Amino acid sequence: MLTIYNTLTNQKEKFTPLHKGEVTFYSCGPTVYDYAHIGNLRTYLLADILKRVLELNGYKVKHVMNITDVGHLTADDIGQADAGDDKMLKAMKRERKTPEAIASFYEKAFRRDIEKLNIEKADFYPRATQHVAEMIKIIQTLLKKGYAYEKNGNVFYDVDKFKKYGRLSNKKLSELKHGARLEDHPDKKHPYDFALWLKAPKNHLLQWDSPWGKGYPGWHIECSAMSMRYLGKTLDIHSGGEDNIFPHHENEIAQSEAYSCEIFANFWVHPRHLLVDGKKMSKSAGNFYTLADIVEKGYSPMAFRLLVLGSHYRSNLNFTWTSLQQAEKNLQKIETFLREIKKMAEENKVEVSSFSERERNEFLKISIGNVKPKHCLDKFVLAVNDDLNTPLALSLVYRFIKEVRKVPRLTPEQIKAILVFWEKVNKVLGLKFDFAEKSDFKKIPATVKVLLERRKKARQQKNFPLADELRKKIEKKGYLVEDTPEGTVVKNKM
Ligand code: AMP
Ligand code: ZN
């Protein structure tokens, strides 16, 4: 039985989807105005782990993650996120590019990051700018039903009209009324109302025609429009970082339920934030990291994935370089173990891919020293099914490896069991190792090989300026260097 903590009810609940065997899952995705930071990536990894656990339970998951390329304003840590500059326009000024160029550049970067982290692809990544018509339609209905009001080309949601407002975030309207941090807008009836549509200043680059004149959508409406468009009126699961609970998700519920008269999402899943050295990440504090920063320091994306798996999603993940170093060591231990098993499998001509599911499950019943793979796998499944307890699940895998290592000589039957065990647990863990030699090393000229060796040493000694210098020298000789979780890959530029 799978249980998940539901923010809506503040308790762990047995998960059952609306339609047997199928799960509709919507996750709030990136605002593509900058690189994703490692906090964002923790949240996306949680969505991936949840999806994999659902699949482990036999569900077919239909997953949608939106790409916000308009409407997300900068003052989103206060009030209703209606104030500040549009994040996209801010980036546009910073980089002197068109909004389309900014969005396309950072969306590509986001896709590269998730691929490096071995995050399973969602079924759709809809972009907000391509769904403005659907947003307008919802806003028109909300106006018709009396849940919204228009003034001077701006449309606001009338929060007083939605009786369930505040249920997700446990906020009472009476408290919001006195709240000090809600920004005022001259056209709002109440400071806690939020924007559905905003009138665009004349030269605003992102604007659309609407029944209320030229303007652009508020941030929250895109998720209502895109989730309903791709997944229907009621979602089984909706996820996003804990900062999304209020106002973003509270407002999504208000808009969607007033529009459709149906429950918007049955389960709300919110991972807690990643902190760096115990503090909120911010560029000004100098503790703001991206996946590229991690790779640049010589760590692999898979080490970050392992670090995320090692903490429970409902606790803050305190990122430190020491913790990442430990994760990298653990990753190497797993990799070495698997490499050895793979070698033994080759030597013993053991392979498991041609066997049926029933046969593979049979292999697991054998004993290996003090462990029984079947028993260990059952416990693993119980752990991940208990509100995604990945730290416990990982500790079971480490114990399994430790016990297997004590066995002096493994039989072919035991090797089969280990291969099947790993295959099954890794469907959830999602660790990626590529044991095949990726570069055609033999064809690389000796001068480049020397430079590569020197660069490897520089990276091991964490001398990154030197490593960078050597990379440039290698590039000048016509070779591209790419640092991957499996080591450095060299490609001929041609
Ligand atoms: P954004 O691009 O700002 O819309 O954020 C994308 C996702 O990352 C949202 O679901 C946020 O809730 C989440 N997020 C933002 N900051 C953090 C953080 N420090 N730790 C974990 N998740 C975060
Ligand atoms: Zn959203």
Coordinates of C-alpha atoms and ligand atoms in Angstrom, one line a residue:
M1 CA 0.0 0.0 0.0
L2 CA 1.3 3.4 -1.0
T3 CA 0.9 6.3 1.5
I4 CA 1.7 9.9 0.7
Y5 CA 1.6 12.9 2.9
N6 CA -1.1 15.2 1.7
T7 CA -0.7 18.9 2.5
L8 CA -4.4 19.4 2.0
T9 CA -5.3 17.2 5.0
N10 CA -2.0 17.4 6.9
Q11 CA -1.6 13.7 7.1
K12 CA -0.3 10.6 5.4
E13 CA -3.0 9.1 3.3
K14 CA -3.5 5.9 1.4
F15 CA -3.0 6.8 -2.2
T16 CA -5.7 5.7 -4.7
P17 CA -6.2 7.4 -8.1
L18 CA -9.4 8.5 -9.6
H19 CA -9.1 6.0 -12.4
K20 CA -7.9 2.5 -11.8
G21 CA -4.3 2.0 -12.8
E22 CA -3.7 5.5 -14.0
V23 CA -2.4 8.6 -12.3
T24 CA -2.6 12.2 -13.4
F25 CA 0.3 14.2 -12.0
Y26 CA 1.0 17.9 -12.4
S27 CA 4.2 19.5 -11.2
C28 CA 5.0 23.2 -11.1
G29 CA 8.0 23.7 -13.3
P30 CA 10.7 26.3 -14.0
T31 CA 10.4 29.9 -14.7
V32 CA 12.8 30.0 -17.6
Y33 CA 14.5 33.3 -16.9
D34 CA 17.7 31.9 -15.4
Y35 CA 19.5 28.6 -14.7
A36 CA 17.7 26.2 -12.3
H37 CA 19.3 26.3 -8.9
I38 CA 19.9 23.1 -6.8
G39 CA 16.9 23.9 -4.7
N40 CA 14.6 23.8 -7.8
L41 CA 16.4 20.6 -8.8
R42 CA 15.6 19.0 -5.5
T43 CA 11.9 19.7 -6.1
Y44 CA 12.1 18.3 -9.6
L45 CA 13.9 15.2 -8.3
L46 CA 11.2 14.7 -5.8
A47 CA 8.6 14.7 -8.6
D48 CA 10.7 12.1 -10.4
I49 CA 11.0 9.9 -7.4
L50 CA 7.3 10.1 -6.7
K51 CA 6.6 9.2 -10.3
R52 CA 9.0 6.2 -10.2
V53 CA 7.4 5.0 -7.0
L54 CA 3.9 5.3 -8.6
E55 CA 5.2 3.2 -11.5
L56 CA 6.7 0.7 -9.1
N57 CA 3.2 0.3 -7.8
G58 CA 2.0 -0.5 -11.3
Y59 CA 0.4 2.8 -12.2
K60 CA 0.7 4.4 -15.5
V61 CA 1.6 8.0 -14.8
K62 CA 0.6 10.9 -17.0
H63 CA 2.9 13.7 -16.0
V64 CA 2.8 17.3 -17.0
M65 CA 5.3 20.0 -16.0
N66 CA 4.7 23.6 -17.0
I67 CA 7.3 26.0 -18.4
T68 CA 6.6 29.5 -17.1
D69 CA 7.7 31.9 -19.8
V70 CA 5.4 34.8 -18.9
G71 CA 3.6 36.2 -15.9
H72 CA 5.8 35.2 -13.0
L73 CA 6.5 38.4 -11.2
T74 CA 9.6 39.0 -9.1
A75 CA 7.9 39.9 -5.8
D76 CA 6.7 36.3 -5.4
D77 CA 7.9 35.9 -1.8
I78 CA 5.3 38.4 -0.6
G79 CA 1.6 38.8 -0.8
Q80 CA -0.2 37.5 -3.9
A81 CA 2.8 37.6 -6.3
D82 CA 1.2 40.4 -8.3
A83 CA 4.0 42.9 -7.9
G84 CA 7.4 43.5 -9.2
D85 CA 8.7 43.1 -12.7
D86 CA 7.9 40.2 -14.9
K87 CA 10.9 37.8 -14.4
M88 CA 11.2 37.2 -18.1
L89 CA 11.4 41.0 -18.8
K90 CA 14.0 41.4 -16.1
A91 CA 16.1 38.7 -17.7
M92 CA 15.6 40.3 -21.1
K93 CA 17.0 43.6 -19.8
R94 CA 19.9 41.8 -18.1
E95 CA 20.9 39.9 -21.2
R96 CA 19.6 42.2 -23.9
K97 CA 17.7 39.4 -25.7
T98 CA 14.1 39.0 -26.7
P99 CA 11.8 37.2 -24.3
E100 CA 11.6 34.3 -26.7
A101 CA 15.4 34.0 -26.8
I102 CA 15.7 34.1 -23.0
A103 CA 12.9 31.4 -22.6
S104 CA 14.3 29.1 -25.3
F105 CA 17.9 29.4 -23.9
Y106 CA 16.9 28.6 -20.3
E107 CA 14.4 26.0 -21.2
K108 CA 17.1 24.1 -23.0
A109 CA 19.4 24.5 -20.0
F110 CA 16.6 23.1 -17.8
R111 CA 16.2 20.1 -20.1
R112 CA 19.9 19.4 -20.0
D113 CA 19.9 19.6 -16.2
I114 CA 17.1 17.1 -15.8
E115 CA 18.7 14.8 -18.3
K116 CA 21.9 14.9 -16.4
L117 CA 20.0 14.0 -13.3
N118 CA 18.3 11.1 -15.0
I119 CA 14.9 12.6 -14.4
E120 CA 12.3 10.7 -16.4
K121 CA 10.7 13.0 -19.0
A122 CA 7.2 14.3 -18.4
D123 CA 4.6 13.6 -21.0
F124 CA 4.2 17.3 -21.7
Y125 CA 6.1 20.4 -20.9
P126 CA 3.5 23.1 -22.0
R127 CA 4.6 26.7 -22.2
A128 CA 2.5 29.4 -20.6
T129 CA 2.8 31.7 -23.7
Q130 CA 1.2 29.0 -25.8
H131 CA -1.9 28.7 -23.6
V132 CA -3.0 32.3 -23.1
A133 CA -6.3 31.6 -25.0
E134 CA -7.2 28.9 -22.4
M135 CA -6.3 31.3 -19.6
I136 CA -8.6 34.0 -21.1
K137 CA -11.4 31.5 -21.4
I138 CA -11.2 30.6 -17.7
I139 CA -11.0 34.2 -16.7
Q140 CA -14.1 35.0 -18.7
T141 CA -16.0 32.2 -17.0
L142 CA -14.8 33.4 -13.6
L143 CA -16.1 36.9 -14.4
K144 CA -19.4 35.5 -15.6
K145 CA -19.8 33.5 -12.4
G146 CA -18.9 36.5 -10.2
Y147 CA -15.6 35.1 -8.9
A148 CA -13.6 37.9 -10.6
Y149 CA -13.9 41.6 -11.3
E150 CA -12.4 43.8 -13.9
K151 CA -11.2 47.4 -13.5
N152 CA -9.1 49.5 -15.9
G153 CA -8.1 46.5 -18.0
N154 CA -7.0 44.5 -14.9
V155 CA -8.9 41.4 -13.7
F156 CA -8.7 40.2 -10.1
Y157 CA -9.9 37.2 -8.3
D158 CA -12.4 38.1 -5.6
V159 CA -11.1 36.0 -2.8
D160 CA -14.0 36.7 -0.5
K161 CA -16.3 34.7 -2.9
F162 CA -14.4 31.4 -2.6
K163 CA -15.4 30.0 0.7
K164 CA -12.7 27.3 0.8
Y165 CA -9.9 29.9 0.4
G166 CA -7.0 29.2 2.7
R167 CA -7.7 25.5 3.2
L168 CA -4.4 24.3 1.7
S169 CA -2.2 26.8 3.4
N170 CA -4.1 26.9 6.6
K171 CA -4.6 30.6 6.3
K172 CA -7.7 32.4 7.4
L173 CA -9.0 35.3 5.5
S174 CA -9.4 37.3 8.7
E175 CA -5.6 36.9 9.2
L176 CA -4.9 37.8 5.6
K177 CA -7.0 40.9 6.0
H178 CA -4.7 42.1 8.7
G179 CA -1.5 40.7 7.1
A180 CA 1.0 43.4 6.6
R181 CA 2.7 42.0 3.5
L182 CA 0.0 42.1 0.9
E183 CA 0.7 44.6 -1.8
D184 CA -2.0 47.1 -2.7
H185 CA -3.1 47.7 -6.3
P186 CA -5.3 50.7 -7.0
D187 CA -7.8 48.5 -8.8
K188 CA -8.0 45.8 -6.2
K189 CA -11.0 45.6 -3.9
H190 CA -9.0 43.9 -1.2
P191 CA -5.2 43.5 -0.9
Y192 CA -5.6 39.7 -0.7
D193 CA -7.4 39.5 -4.1
F194 CA -5.0 38.3 -6.8
A195 CA -4.4 39.1 -10.4
L196 CA -5.8 37.0 -13.2
W197 CA -5.0 39.4 -15.9
L198 CA -2.9 42.6 -15.8
K199 CA -3.0 45.5 -18.2
A200 CA 0.3 45.8 -20.0
P201 CA 2.2 49.1 -20.1
K202 CA 2.4 50.4 -23.6
N203 CA 5.9 49.1 -24.5
H204 CA 5.6 45.9 -22.6
L205 CA 7.1 43.2 -24.8
L206 CA 4.9 40.3 -23.6
Q207 CA 1.3 41.2 -24.2
W208 CA -1.8 39.7 -25.8
D209 CA -5.1 40.9 -27.0
S210 CA -7.9 40.1 -24.5
P211 CA -11.5 41.2 -23.9
W212 CA -10.1 43.6 -21.4
G213 CA -7.5 45.2 -23.7
K214 CA -3.9 44.4 -24.2
G215 CA -2.3 42.7 -21.2
Y216 CA -0.7 39.5 -19.9
P217 CA -1.8 36.8 -17.5
G218 CA -1.1 36.7 -13.7
W219 CA 1.2 33.9 -12.7
H220 CA -1.2 31.4 -11.1
I221 CA -3.7 31.1 -13.9
E222 CA -1.3 29.3 -16.2
C223 CA -1.2 26.2 -14.0
S224 CA -5.0 26.0 -13.8
A225 CA -5.3 26.3 -17.6
M226 CA -2.5 23.9 -18.5
S227 CA -3.3 21.2 -16.0
M228 CA -6.9 21.1 -16.9
R229 CA -6.1 21.2 -20.6
Y230 CA -3.8 18.2 -20.5
L231 CA -5.0 16.2 -17.5
G232 CA -8.7 17.1 -16.9
K233 CA -10.5 18.9 -14.2
T234 CA -9.4 16.8 -11.3
L235 CA -5.7 15.8 -10.8
D236 CA -4.7 12.9 -8.7
I237 CA -1.5 14.6 -7.6
H238 CA -0.2 18.1 -7.8
S239 CA 3.4 18.9 -6.6
G240 CA 5.6 21.9 -6.2
G241 CA 8.1 23.3 -3.6
E242 CA 6.9 24.3 -0.2
D243 CA 6.9 28.0 -1.2
N244 CA 4.3 27.2 -3.8
I245 CA 1.7 26.4 -1.1
F246 CA 0.8 30.0 -0.6
P247 CA -0.1 31.9 -2.7
H248 CA 0.4 29.9 -5.8
H249 CA -1.3 26.7 -5.1
E250 CA -4.0 28.2 -2.9
N251 CA -4.8 30.5 -5.9
E252 CA -4.7 27.6 -8.3
I253 CA -7.4 25.8 -6.3
A254 CA -9.6 29.0 -6.0
Q255 CA -9.5 29.6 -9.8
S256 CA -9.8 26.0 -10.9
E257 CA -12.6 24.9 -8.5
A258 CA -14.6 28.1 -9.1
Y259 CA -14.3 27.5 -12.8
S260 CA -15.0 23.7 -13.0
C261 CA -17.1 23.1 -9.8
E262 CA -14.9 20.0 -9.3
I263 CA -12.1 19.2 -6.8
F264 CA -8.9 20.5 -8.4
A265 CA -6.4 18.0 -7.0
N266 CA -6.8 15.1 -4.5
F267 CA -3.2 15.0 -3.3
W268 CA -0.8 17.9 -2.8
V269 CA 2.8 17.0 -2.3
H270 CA 5.3 19.7 -1.2
P271 CA 9.0 18.9 -0.7
R272 CA 10.7 21.2 1.9
H273 CA 13.4 23.6 0.6
L274 CA 17.0 22.9 0.1
L275 CA 19.2 25.2 2.2
V276 CA 22.9 25.8 1.8
D277 CA 24.9 25.7 5.0
G278 CA 21.6 26.1 6.9
K279 CA 20.6 29.2 5.1
K280 CA 18.2 30.2 2.3
M281 CA 20.0 30.2 -1.0
S282 CA 20.4 33.6 -2.6
K283 CA 22.7 35.2 -5.1
S284 CA 23.5 38.1 -2.8
A285 CA 24.6 35.8 0.0
G286 CA 26.9 34.0 -2.4
N287 CA 25.5 30.6 -1.6
F288 CA 23.5 30.1 -4.8
Y289 CA 24.5 27.0 -6.8
T290 CA 23.5 25.4 -10.1
L291 CA 24.2 21.9 -11.4
A292 CA 27.0 23.4 -13.5
D293 CA 28.7 24.7 -10.3
I294 CA 28.6 21.2 -8.9
V295 CA 30.1 19.7 -12.0
E296 CA 32.6 22.4 -12.2
K297 CA 33.8 21.5 -8.8
G298 CA 34.4 17.9 -10.0
Y299 CA 31.3 16.3 -8.6
S300 CA 28.9 14.3 -10.7
P301 CA 25.1 15.1 -11.1
M302 CA 24.5 11.5 -9.9
A303 CA 26.2 12.4 -6.6
F304 CA 23.6 15.2 -6.2
R305 CA 20.8 12.8 -7.0
L306 CA 22.1 10.4 -4.3
L307 CA 22.3 13.3 -1.9
V308 CA 18.7 14.1 -2.5
L309 CA 17.7 10.5 -2.2
G310 CA 19.5 10.4 1.2
S311 CA 17.2 12.9 2.8
H312 CA 13.5 12.7 3.3
Y313 CA 11.6 15.2 1.1
R314 CA 9.6 16.5 4.1
S315 CA 12.7 17.7 5.8
N316 CA 14.9 20.6 4.7
L317 CA 17.9 19.3 2.8
N318 CA 20.9 21.1 4.1
F319 CA 23.4 21.2 1.2
T320 CA 27.1 21.5 2.1
W321 CA 30.1 20.6 0.0
T322 CA 31.1 18.1 2.6
S323 CA 27.7 16.3 2.3
L324 CA 28.1 16.2 -1.5
Q325 CA 31.6 14.8 -1.1
Q326 CA 30.2 12.0 1.0
A327 CA 27.5 11.4 -1.5
E328 CA 30.1 11.2 -4.3
K329 CA 32.0 8.6 -2.2
N330 CA 28.9 6.5 -1.6
L331 CA 28.1 6.7 -5.3
Q332 CA 31.6 5.4 -6.2
K333 CA 31.1 2.6 -3.7
I334 CA 27.9 1.6 -5.5
E335 CA 29.5 2.0 -8.9
T336 CA 32.5 -0.2 -7.9
F337 CA 30.3 -2.9 -6.6
L338 CA 28.2 -2.9 -9.8
R339 CA 31.2 -2.9 -12.0
E340 CA 32.5 -6.0 -10.1
I341 CA 29.2 -7.8 -10.3
K342 CA 29.0 -7.0 -14.0
K343 CA 32.5 -8.3 -14.6
M344 CA 31.6 -11.5 -12.7
A345 CA 28.4 -11.8 -14.7
E346 CA 30.4 -11.6 -17.9
E347 CA 33.0 -14.1 -16.7
N348 CA 30.2 -16.5 -15.7
K349 CA 28.1 -15.8 -18.8
V350 CA 25.2 -14.7 -16.6
E351 CA 22.5 -12.4 -17.9
V352 CA 19.0 -11.7 -16.8
S353 CA 17.4 -9.7 -19.5
S354 CA 16.0 -12.7 -21.4
F355 CA 14.1 -14.0 -18.4
S356 CA 10.4 -13.4 -17.7
E357 CA 9.3 -11.3 -14.8
R358 CA 8.2 -14.5 -12.9
E359 CA 11.6 -16.1 -13.4
R360 CA 13.4 -13.0 -12.3
N361 CA 11.3 -12.9 -9.1
E362 CA 12.3 -16.5 -8.5
F363 CA 16.0 -15.6 -8.7
L364 CA 15.5 -13.2 -5.8
K365 CA 14.6 -16.0 -3.4
I366 CA 18.1 -17.3 -3.0
S367 CA 20.3 -16.5 0.0
I368 CA 23.5 -14.5 -0.3
G369 CA 25.5 -14.8 2.9
N370 CA 23.4 -13.1 5.5
V371 CA 20.9 -11.5 3.1
K372 CA 18.0 -12.6 1.1
P373 CA 17.5 -10.3 -1.9
K374 CA 13.7 -10.9 -1.9
H375 CA 13.5 -9.9 1.8
C376 CA 15.6 -6.8 1.2
L377 CA 13.6 -5.8 -1.8
D378 CA 10.3 -6.2 0.1
K379 CA 11.6 -3.9 2.8
F380 CA 12.8 -1.4 0.2
V381 CA 9.3 -1.3 -1.4
L382 CA 7.7 -0.9 2.1
A383 CA 10.1 2.0 2.7
V384 CA 9.4 3.9 -0.5
N385 CA 5.7 3.2 -0.2
D386 CA 5.8 4.8 3.2
D387 CA 5.6 8.4 2.0
L388 CA 8.8 8.0 -0.1
N389 CA 11.2 7.1 2.7
T390 CA 14.2 7.1 0.4
P391 CA 16.8 7.5 3.2
L392 CA 15.6 4.2 4.7
A393 CA 15.4 2.5 1.3
L394 CA 19.0 3.6 0.5
S395 CA 20.3 2.3 3.8
L396 CA 18.8 -1.1 2.9
V397 CA 20.7 -1.0 -0.4
Y398 CA 23.9 -0.1 1.4
R399 CA 23.4 -3.0 3.9
F400 CA 22.7 -5.3 1.0
I401 CA 26.0 -4.4 -0.7
K402 CA 27.9 -4.7 2.5
E403 CA 26.6 -8.2 3.2
V404 CA 27.1 -9.4 -0.4
R405 CA 30.7 -8.1 -0.2
K406 CA 31.4 -10.5 2.7
V407 CA 30.7 -13.5 0.5
P408 CA 34.0 -14.7 -0.8
R409 CA 32.8 -16.3 -4.0
L410 CA 29.4 -15.7 -5.6
T411 CA 27.6 -18.4 -7.5
P412 CA 26.1 -17.6 -10.9
E413 CA 22.6 -18.0 -9.3
Q414 CA 23.6 -15.4 -6.7
I415 CA 24.9 -13.1 -9.4
K416 CA 21.6 -13.3 -11.2
A417 CA 19.8 -12.4 -8.0
I418 CA 22.0 -9.4 -7.4
L419 CA 21.5 -8.2 -11.0
V420 CA 17.7 -8.5 -10.6
F421 CA 17.7 -6.8 -7.2
W422 CA 19.7 -3.8 -8.5
E423 CA 17.5 -3.5 -11.6
K424 CA 14.4 -3.3 -9.4
V425 CA 15.7 -0.9 -6.8
N426 CA 17.3 1.3 -9.4
K427 CA 13.9 1.8 -11.1
V428 CA 13.2 4.0 -8.1
L429 CA 16.7 5.3 -7.3
G430 CA 17.3 6.2 -10.9
L431 CA 21.1 6.2 -10.7
K432 CA 22.8 6.2 -14.0
F433 CA 26.1 4.5 -14.6
D434 CA 27.5 3.9 -18.0
F435 CA 30.1 1.2 -17.8
A436 CA 30.9 1.3 -21.5
E437 CA 33.9 3.3 -22.7
K438 CA 32.4 6.4 -24.2
S439 CA 35.3 7.9 -25.9
D440 CA 37.3 6.3 -28.6
F441 CA 40.4 6.9 -26.6
K442 CA 42.7 5.0 -28.9
K443 CA 42.2 7.5 -31.7
I444 CA 43.1 10.6 -29.6
P445 CA 46.6 12.0 -30.3
A446 CA 49.2 11.5 -27.6
T447 CA 49.5 15.3 -27.1
V448 CA 45.8 15.6 -26.2
K449 CA 46.1 12.5 -24.0
V450 CA 48.8 14.2 -22.0
L451 CA 46.7 17.3 -21.6
L452 CA 43.7 15.2 -20.5
E453 CA 45.8 13.5 -17.9
R454 CA 47.1 16.8 -16.6
R455 CA 43.5 18.1 -16.5
K456 CA 42.3 15.1 -14.6
K457 CA 45.0 15.6 -12.0
A458 CA 44.1 19.3 -11.7
R459 CA 40.5 18.5 -11.1
Q460 CA 41.4 15.9 -8.5
Q461 CA 43.4 18.6 -6.7
K462 CA 40.5 20.9 -7.2
N463 CA 42.6 23.3 -9.2
F464 CA 39.8 24.5 -11.4
P465 CA 41.5 27.5 -13.0
L466 CA 44.2 25.1 -14.3
A467 CA 41.7 22.5 -15.4
D468 CA 39.9 25.2 -17.3
E469 CA 43.1 26.4 -18.9
L470 CA 43.8 22.8 -20.0
R471 CA 40.3 22.4 -21.4
K472 CA 40.9 25.4 -23.6
K473 CA 44.2 24.0 -24.8
I474 CA 42.5 20.7 -25.6
E475 CA 39.7 22.5 -27.5
K476 CA 42.3 24.4 -29.5
K477 CA 43.6 21.0 -30.6
G478 CA 40.1 20.2 -32.0
Y479 CA 38.6 18.1 -29.1
L480 CA 35.7 18.8 -26.8
V481 CA 35.8 17.8 -23.2
E482 CA 32.6 16.9 -21.4
D483 CA 32.5 15.9 -17.7
T484 CA 29.8 13.4 -17.2
P485 CA 28.7 11.3 -14.2
E486 CA 30.7 8.5 -15.7
G487 CA 33.9 10.5 -16.1
T488 CA 35.3 12.7 -18.7
V489 CA 34.2 12.2 -22.3
V490 CA 36.3 13.5 -25.2
K491 CA 34.8 14.2 -28.6
N492 CA 36.4 15.2 -31.8
K493 CA 35.0 18.7 -32.6
M494 CA 34.4 17.7 -36.2
Ligands
AMP1 P1 10.6 28.8 -9.9 O1 11.4 28.6 -11.1 O2 11.0 29.9 -9.0 O3 9.1 28.9 -10.2 O4 10.7 27.4 -9.0 C1 10.5 26.2 -9.5 C2 10.2 25.2 -8.4 O5 11.3 25.1 -7.5 C3 9.0 25.5 -7.6 O6 8.3 24.3 -7.4 C4 9.6 26.1 -6.3 O7 8.7 25.8 -5.3 C5 10.8 25.2 -6.2 N1 11.9 25.8 -5.3 C6 12.2 27.1 -5.3 N2 13.2 27.3 -4.4 C7 13.5 26.1 -3.8 C8 14.4 25.6 -2.8 N3 15.3 26.4 -2.2 N4 14.4 24.3 -2.5 C9 13.5 23.5 -3.1 N5 12.6 23.9 -4.0 C10 12.6 25.2 -4.4
ZN2 ZN 2.3 26.2 -10.8

